[in-house]
Coordinates of C-alpha atoms in Angstrom, one line a residue:
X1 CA 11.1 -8.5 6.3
X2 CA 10.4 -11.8 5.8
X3 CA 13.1 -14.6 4.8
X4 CA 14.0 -14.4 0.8
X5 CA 13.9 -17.4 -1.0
X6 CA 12.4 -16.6 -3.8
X7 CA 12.6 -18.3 -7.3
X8 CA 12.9 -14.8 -7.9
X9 CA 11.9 -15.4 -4.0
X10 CA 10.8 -12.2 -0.5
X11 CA 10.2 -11.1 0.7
X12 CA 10.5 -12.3 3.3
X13 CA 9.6 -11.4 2.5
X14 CA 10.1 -10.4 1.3
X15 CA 9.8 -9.2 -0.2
X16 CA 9.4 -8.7 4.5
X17 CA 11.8 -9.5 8.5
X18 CA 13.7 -10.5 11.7
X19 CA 14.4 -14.0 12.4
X20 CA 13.7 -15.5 15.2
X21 CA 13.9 -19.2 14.3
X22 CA 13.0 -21.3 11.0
X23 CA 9.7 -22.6 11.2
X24 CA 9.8 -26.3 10.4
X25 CA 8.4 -27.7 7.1
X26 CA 5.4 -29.4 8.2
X27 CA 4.9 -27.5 11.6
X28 CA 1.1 -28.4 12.7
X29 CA -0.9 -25.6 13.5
X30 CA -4.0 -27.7 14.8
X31 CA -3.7 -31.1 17.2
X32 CA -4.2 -33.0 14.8
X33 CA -1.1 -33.6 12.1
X34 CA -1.2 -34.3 8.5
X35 CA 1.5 -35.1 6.1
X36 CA 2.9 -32.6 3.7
X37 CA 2.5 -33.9 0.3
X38 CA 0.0 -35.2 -1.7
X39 CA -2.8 -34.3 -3.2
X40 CA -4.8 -35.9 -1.6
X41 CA -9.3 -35.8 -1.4
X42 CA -10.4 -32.5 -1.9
X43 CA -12.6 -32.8 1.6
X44 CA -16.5 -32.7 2.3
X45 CA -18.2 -30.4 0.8
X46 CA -17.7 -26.7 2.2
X47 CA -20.9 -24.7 4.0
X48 CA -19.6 -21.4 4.5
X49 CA -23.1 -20.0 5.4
X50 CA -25.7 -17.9 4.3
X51 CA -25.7 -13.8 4.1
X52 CA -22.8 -11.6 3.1
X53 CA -19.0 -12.3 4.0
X54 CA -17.7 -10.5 6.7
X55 CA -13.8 -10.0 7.6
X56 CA -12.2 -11.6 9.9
X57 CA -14.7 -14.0 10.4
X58 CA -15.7 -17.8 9.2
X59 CA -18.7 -20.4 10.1
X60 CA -17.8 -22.3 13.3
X61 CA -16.6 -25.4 12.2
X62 CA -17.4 -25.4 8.5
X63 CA -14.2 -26.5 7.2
X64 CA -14.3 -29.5 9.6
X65 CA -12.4 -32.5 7.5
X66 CA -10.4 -30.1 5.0
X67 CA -7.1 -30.5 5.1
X68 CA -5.3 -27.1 4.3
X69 CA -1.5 -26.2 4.1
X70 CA -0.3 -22.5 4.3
X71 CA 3.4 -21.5 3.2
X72 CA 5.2 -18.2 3.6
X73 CA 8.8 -17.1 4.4
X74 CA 9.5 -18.5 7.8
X75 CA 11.3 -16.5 10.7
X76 CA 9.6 -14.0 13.2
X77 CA 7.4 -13.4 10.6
X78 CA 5.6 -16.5 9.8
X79 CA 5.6 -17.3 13.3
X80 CA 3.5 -14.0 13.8
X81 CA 1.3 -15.2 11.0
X82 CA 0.7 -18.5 12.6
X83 CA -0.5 -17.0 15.8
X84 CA -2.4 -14.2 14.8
X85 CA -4.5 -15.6 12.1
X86 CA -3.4 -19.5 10.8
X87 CA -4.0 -21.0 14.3
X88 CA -7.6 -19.2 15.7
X89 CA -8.8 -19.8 11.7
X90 CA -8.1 -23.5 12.4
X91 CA -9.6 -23.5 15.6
X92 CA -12.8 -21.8 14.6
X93 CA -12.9 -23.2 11.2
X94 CA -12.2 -27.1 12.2
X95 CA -9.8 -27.4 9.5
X96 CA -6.7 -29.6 9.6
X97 CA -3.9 -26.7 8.8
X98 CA -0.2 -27.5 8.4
X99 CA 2.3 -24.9 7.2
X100 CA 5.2 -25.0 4.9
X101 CA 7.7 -22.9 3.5
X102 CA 9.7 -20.9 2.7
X103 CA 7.8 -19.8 -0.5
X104 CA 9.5 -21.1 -3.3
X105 CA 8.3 -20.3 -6.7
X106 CA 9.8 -23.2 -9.0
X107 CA 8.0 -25.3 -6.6
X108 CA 5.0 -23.7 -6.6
X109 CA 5.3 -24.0 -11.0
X110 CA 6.0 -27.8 -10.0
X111 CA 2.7 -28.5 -8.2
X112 CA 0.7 -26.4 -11.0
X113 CA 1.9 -28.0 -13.6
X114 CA 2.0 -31.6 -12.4
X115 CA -1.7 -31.5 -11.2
X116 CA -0.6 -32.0 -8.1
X117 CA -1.4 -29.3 -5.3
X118 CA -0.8 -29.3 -2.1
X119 CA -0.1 -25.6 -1.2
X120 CA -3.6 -23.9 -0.4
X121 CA -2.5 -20.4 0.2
X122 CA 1.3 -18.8 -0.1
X123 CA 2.5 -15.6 1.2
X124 CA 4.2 -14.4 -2.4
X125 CA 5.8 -11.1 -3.2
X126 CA 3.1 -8.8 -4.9
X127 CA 5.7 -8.3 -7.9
X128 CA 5.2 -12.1 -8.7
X129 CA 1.2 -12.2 -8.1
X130 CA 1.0 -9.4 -10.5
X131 CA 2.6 -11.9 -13.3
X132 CA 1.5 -14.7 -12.3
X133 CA -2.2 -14.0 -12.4
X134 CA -4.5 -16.6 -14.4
X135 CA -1.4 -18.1 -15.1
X136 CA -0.1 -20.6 -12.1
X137 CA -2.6 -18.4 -9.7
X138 CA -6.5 -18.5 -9.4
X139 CA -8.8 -15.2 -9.6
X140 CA -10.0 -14.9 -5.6
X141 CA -13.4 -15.3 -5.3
X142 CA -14.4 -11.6 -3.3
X143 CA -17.9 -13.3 -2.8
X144 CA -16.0 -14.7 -0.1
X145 CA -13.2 -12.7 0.7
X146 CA -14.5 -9.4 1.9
X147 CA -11.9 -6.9 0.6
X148 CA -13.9 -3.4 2.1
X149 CA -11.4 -2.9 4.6
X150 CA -8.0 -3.4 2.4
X151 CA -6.4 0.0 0.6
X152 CA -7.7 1.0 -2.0
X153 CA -5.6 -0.4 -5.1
X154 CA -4.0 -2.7 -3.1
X155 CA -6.2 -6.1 -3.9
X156 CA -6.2 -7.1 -7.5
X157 CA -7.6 -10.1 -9.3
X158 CA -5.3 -12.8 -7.8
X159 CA -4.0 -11.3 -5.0
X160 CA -4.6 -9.5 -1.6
X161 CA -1.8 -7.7 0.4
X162 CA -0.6 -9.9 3.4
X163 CA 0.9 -6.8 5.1
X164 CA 3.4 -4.0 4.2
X165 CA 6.8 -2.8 4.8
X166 CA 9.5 -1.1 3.4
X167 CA 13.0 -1.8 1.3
X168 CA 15.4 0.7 3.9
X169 CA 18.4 2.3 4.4
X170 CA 20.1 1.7 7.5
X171 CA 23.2 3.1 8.7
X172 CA 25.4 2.8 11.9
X173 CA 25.1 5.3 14.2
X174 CA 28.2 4.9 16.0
X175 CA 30.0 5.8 12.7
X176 CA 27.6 8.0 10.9
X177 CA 25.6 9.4 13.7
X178 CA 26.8 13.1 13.6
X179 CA 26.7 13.2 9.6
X180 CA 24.0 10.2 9.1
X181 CA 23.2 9.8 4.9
X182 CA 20.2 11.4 3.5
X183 CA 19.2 9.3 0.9
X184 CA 20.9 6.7 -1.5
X185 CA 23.2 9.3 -2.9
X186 CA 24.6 9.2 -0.1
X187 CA 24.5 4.9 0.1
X188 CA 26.7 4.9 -2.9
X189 CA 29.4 7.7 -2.3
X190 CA 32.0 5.7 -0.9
X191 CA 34.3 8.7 -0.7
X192 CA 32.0 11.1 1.8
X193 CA 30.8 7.7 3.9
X194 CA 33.6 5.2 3.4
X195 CA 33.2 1.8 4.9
X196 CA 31.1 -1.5 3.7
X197 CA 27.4 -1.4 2.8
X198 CA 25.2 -4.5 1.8
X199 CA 22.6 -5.2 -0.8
X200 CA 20.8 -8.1 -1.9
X201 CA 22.7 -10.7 -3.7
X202 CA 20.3 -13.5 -4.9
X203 CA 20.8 -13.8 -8.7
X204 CA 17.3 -15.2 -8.6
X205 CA 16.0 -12.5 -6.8
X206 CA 15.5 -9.6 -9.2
X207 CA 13.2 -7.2 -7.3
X208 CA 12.6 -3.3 -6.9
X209 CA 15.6 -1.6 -4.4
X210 CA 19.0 -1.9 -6.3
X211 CA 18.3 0.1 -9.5
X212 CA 15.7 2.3 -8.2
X213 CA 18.1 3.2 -5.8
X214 CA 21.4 3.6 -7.7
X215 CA 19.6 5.7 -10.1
X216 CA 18.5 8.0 -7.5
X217 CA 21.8 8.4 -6.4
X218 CA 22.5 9.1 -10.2
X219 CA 20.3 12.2 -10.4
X220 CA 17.1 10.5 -11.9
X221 CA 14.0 11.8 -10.2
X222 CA 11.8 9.4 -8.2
X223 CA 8.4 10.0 -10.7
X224 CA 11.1 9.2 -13.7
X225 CA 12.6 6.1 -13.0
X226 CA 10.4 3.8 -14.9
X227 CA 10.9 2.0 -17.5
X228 CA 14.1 1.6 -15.4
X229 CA 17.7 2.3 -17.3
X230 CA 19.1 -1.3 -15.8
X231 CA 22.8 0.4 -18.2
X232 CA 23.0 3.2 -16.2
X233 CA 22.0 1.9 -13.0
X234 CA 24.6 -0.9 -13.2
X235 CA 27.5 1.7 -13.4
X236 CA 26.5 3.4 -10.3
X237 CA 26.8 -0.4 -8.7
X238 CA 30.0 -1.3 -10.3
X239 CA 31.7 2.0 -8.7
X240 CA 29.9 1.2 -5.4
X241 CA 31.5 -2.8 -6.0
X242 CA 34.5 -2.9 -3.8
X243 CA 32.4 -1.8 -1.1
X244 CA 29.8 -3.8 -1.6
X245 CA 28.9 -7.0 0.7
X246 CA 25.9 -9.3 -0.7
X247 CA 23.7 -10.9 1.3
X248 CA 21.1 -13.5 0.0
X249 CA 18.3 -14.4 2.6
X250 CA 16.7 -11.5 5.3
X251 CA 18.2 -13.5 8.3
X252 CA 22.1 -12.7 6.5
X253 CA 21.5 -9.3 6.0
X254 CA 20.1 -8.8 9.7
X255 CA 23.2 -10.6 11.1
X256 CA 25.7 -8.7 8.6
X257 CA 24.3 -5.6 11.3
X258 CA 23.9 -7.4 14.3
X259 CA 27.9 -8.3 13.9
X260 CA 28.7 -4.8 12.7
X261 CA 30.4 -6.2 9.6
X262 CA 28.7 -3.4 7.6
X263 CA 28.5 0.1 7.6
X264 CA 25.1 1.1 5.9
X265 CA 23.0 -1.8 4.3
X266 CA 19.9 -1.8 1.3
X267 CA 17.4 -4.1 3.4
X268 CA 13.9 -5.0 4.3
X269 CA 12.7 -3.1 7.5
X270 CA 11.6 -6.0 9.7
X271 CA 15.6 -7.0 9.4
X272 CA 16.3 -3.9 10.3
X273 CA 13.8 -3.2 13.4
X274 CA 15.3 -7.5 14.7
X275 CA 19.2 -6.2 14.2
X276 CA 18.2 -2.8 16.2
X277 CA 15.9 -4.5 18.7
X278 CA 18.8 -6.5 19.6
X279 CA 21.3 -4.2 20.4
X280 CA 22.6 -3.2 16.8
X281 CA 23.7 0.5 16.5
X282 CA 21.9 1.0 13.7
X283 CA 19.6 3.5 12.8
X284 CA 16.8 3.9 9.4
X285 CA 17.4 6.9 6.8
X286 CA 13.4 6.5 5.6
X287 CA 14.0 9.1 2.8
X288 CA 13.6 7.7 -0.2
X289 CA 12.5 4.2 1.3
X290 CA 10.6 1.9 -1.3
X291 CA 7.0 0.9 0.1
X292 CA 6.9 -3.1 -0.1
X293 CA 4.1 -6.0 0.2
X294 CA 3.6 -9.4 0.5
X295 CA 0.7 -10.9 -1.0
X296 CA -1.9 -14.3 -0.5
X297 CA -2.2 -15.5 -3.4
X298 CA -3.9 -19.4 -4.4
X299 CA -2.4 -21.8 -6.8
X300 CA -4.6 -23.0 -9.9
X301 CA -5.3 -26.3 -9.0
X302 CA -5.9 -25.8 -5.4
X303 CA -7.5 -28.5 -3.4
X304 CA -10.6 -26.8 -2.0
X305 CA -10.7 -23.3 -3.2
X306 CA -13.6 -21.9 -1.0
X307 CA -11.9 -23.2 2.1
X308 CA -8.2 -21.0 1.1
X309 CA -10.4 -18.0 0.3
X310 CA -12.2 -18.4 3.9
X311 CA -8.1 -18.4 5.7
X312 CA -7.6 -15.1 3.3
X313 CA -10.9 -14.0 4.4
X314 CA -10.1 -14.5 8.3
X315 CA -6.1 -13.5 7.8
X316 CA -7.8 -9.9 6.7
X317 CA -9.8 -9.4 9.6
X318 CA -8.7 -6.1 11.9
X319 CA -7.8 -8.1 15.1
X320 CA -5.6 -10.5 13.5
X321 CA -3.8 -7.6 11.4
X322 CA -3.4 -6.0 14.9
X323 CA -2.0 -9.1 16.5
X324 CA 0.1 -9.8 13.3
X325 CA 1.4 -6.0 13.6
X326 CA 2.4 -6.3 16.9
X327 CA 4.3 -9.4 16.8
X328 CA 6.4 -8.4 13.5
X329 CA 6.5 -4.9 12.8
X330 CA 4.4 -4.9 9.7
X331 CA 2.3 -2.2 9.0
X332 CA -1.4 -3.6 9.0
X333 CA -3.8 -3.7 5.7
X334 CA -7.2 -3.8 7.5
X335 CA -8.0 0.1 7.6
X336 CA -9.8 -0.7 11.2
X337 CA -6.7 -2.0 12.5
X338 CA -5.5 -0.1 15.6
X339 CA -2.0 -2.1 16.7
X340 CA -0.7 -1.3 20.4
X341 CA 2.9 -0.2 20.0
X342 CA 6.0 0.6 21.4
X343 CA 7.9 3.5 20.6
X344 CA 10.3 1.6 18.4
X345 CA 7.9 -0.8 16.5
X346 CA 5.8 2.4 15.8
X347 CA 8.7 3.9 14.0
X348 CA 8.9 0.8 12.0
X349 CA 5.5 1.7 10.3
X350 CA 5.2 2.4 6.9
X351 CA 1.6 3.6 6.3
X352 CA 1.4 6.3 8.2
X353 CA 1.2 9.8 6.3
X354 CA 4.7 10.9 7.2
X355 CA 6.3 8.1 6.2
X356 CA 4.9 7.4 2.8
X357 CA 5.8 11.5 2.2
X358 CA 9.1 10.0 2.5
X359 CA 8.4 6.5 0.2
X360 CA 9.5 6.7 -3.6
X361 CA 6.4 5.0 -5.2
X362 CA 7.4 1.3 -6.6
X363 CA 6.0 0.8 -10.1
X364 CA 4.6 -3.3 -9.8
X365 CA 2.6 -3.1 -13.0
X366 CA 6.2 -2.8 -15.0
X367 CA 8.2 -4.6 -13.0
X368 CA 5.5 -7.8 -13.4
X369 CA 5.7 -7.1 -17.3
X370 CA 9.9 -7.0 -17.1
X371 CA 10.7 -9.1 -14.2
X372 CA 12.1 -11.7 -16.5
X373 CA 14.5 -9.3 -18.5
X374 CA 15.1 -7.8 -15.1
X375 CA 16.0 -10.8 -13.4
X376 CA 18.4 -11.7 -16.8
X377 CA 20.1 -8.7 -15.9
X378 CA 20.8 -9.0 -12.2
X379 CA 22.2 -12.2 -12.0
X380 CA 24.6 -11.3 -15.2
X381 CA 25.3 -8.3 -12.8
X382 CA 26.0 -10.4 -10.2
X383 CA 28.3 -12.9 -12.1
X384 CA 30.6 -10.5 -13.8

């Protein structure tokens, strides 16, 4: 999954994400550069064409002139992002597209409130969107984004699902392989499955996995959890504590497998399909897995708001969700989307029917409405 910055920040990515290099601040996506920064003119005036919006798709050269900047999490996963849909949008578009990131809220509340914009689009986790809407986000205009091929429920009024994944399990084999864990019970009893195990440990990052999970392993049923009991979680994770090994960004928690310092680990999927895919002897327990999205979202105050809902508009569109797919492992939200995969990355999709039988729904409505109580409480967790 994507790299985690967060503010509460991933999510990478994710809130999803392997690394295979940062991508640099200002990397230019077209030939021709512009700085980061700035708010610069808002551009010509955009001609997006007549007749109805279609997916996937924008007017050849219509957003010659604009100057654009996308941000998300960096890692494997931005660079996927970049070359299946930021770089052929700025080719067919004519617009002048840099990239930043990783996402970072606090600066993305910095820009909003100063009146000075410079992000156009930004790959947030859905958790975030959800609170943030009409507040330091913008409604998306669905004249021009054409949301007919998303999931149903999954676009909402300020956001649209980037791609999908999955908050996992992952155990090694060469340890556990003849009795692997079932579930999280399983995670947190250090007794029957001895040995380290890591979990997220970003104080700023409250997000679903930790206390959905340790109150599974407490007995709570998966359509009870909510409104989550943060008490009774917490004691579940302080008997678990001297096992425990926290990692704060994707690329640390892939690495904490790749070096075998760990025994079983709470972590976003794409980490765990880059630690595997290079050699790792790990393996995924997908019972009980939590079902996980990144969004594209666009800050109030945006520069040229019909140009960033034409890049959401073309990011959407079934080829680039099938390039995207194949270059990071994340499940594609265009329902025409029809990735060609190898055995592993196939396993590493979440929207098939068999895997969400395994998935314990996620409640984002609540956690949007707590996040900040729930964010109070993790890092207090974290610190005592």
């Amino acid at each position: 999954m994507r790299e985690a910055p967060r503010s509460y920040q991933r999510r990478p990515s994710p809130r999803g994400r392997a690394v295979l290099g940062a991508i640099a601040a200002c990397a230019v996506v077209t030939l021709v550069a512009t700085a980061c920064g700035g708010s610069g003119p808002s551009g010509p005036d955009v001609d997006l064409g007549a007749g109805p919006t279609q997916v996937g798709t924008v007017k050849n050269g219509a957003l010659k002139g604009v100057n654009m900047t996308f941000v998300s999490y960096g890692g494997i996963y931005q660079k996927g992002q970049q070359d299946a849909a930021i770089d052929p949008f700025a080719t067919a578009s004519g617009a002048t597209l840099v990239q930043d990131g990783p996402t970072d809220y606090a600066k993305l509340k910095a820009q909003v409130e100063s009146n000075n914009v410079t992000w156009d689009v930004v790959d947030t986790g859905s958790v975030w969107a959800d609170a943030q809407c009409d507040k330091l986000l913008q409604p998306l205009d669905y004249s021009i984004i054409d949301k007919s091929k998303i999931p149903n429920g999954l676009a909402t009024k300020c956001s649209v699902p980037a791609m999908q994944y999955g908050y996992v399990l992952a155990y090694n084999k060469t340890k556990f392989g003849g009795n692997p864990p079932t579930g999280w019970k399983d995670f947190f009893d250090t007794a029957r499955f001895p040995g380290k195990r890591a979990i997220n440990g970003d104080p700023t990052a409250a997000e679903p996995g930790a206390y959905e999970a340790a109150l599974l392993a407490d007995g709570v049923a998966p359509d009870k959890l909510y409104p989550l009991d943060t008490a009774r979680a917490e004691r579940v994770l302080n008997a678990a504590r001297p096992a425990l090994v926290f990692w704060k960004t994707g690329a640390e928690s892939q690495q904490l497998l790749e070096s075998g310092e760990v025994d079983m680990a709470m972590l976003w999927s794409g980490r765990a399909y880059g630690a595997i895919k290079n050699g790792a002897p790990y393996a995924v327990q997908w019972n009980q897995f939590f079902p996980v999205m990144d969004t594209l979202t666009v800050p109030r105050g945006v520069r040229s708001p019909k140009a960033a809902m034409a890049l959401i508009n073309y990011y959407l569109g079934a080829a680039q969700q099938e390039k995207l797919t194949e270059l990071t492992t994340y499940s594609p939200v265009n329902t025409d989307a029809k990735p060609r995969l190898d055995e592993l990355t196939s396993s590493f999709i979440t929207t098939t029917k068999a895997r969400q039988d395994q998935a314990v729904p996620v409640d984002a409505t609540w956690w949007a409405a707590n996040q900040d109580a729930l964010l109070t409480h993790w890092s207090e967790w974290l610190g005592s």
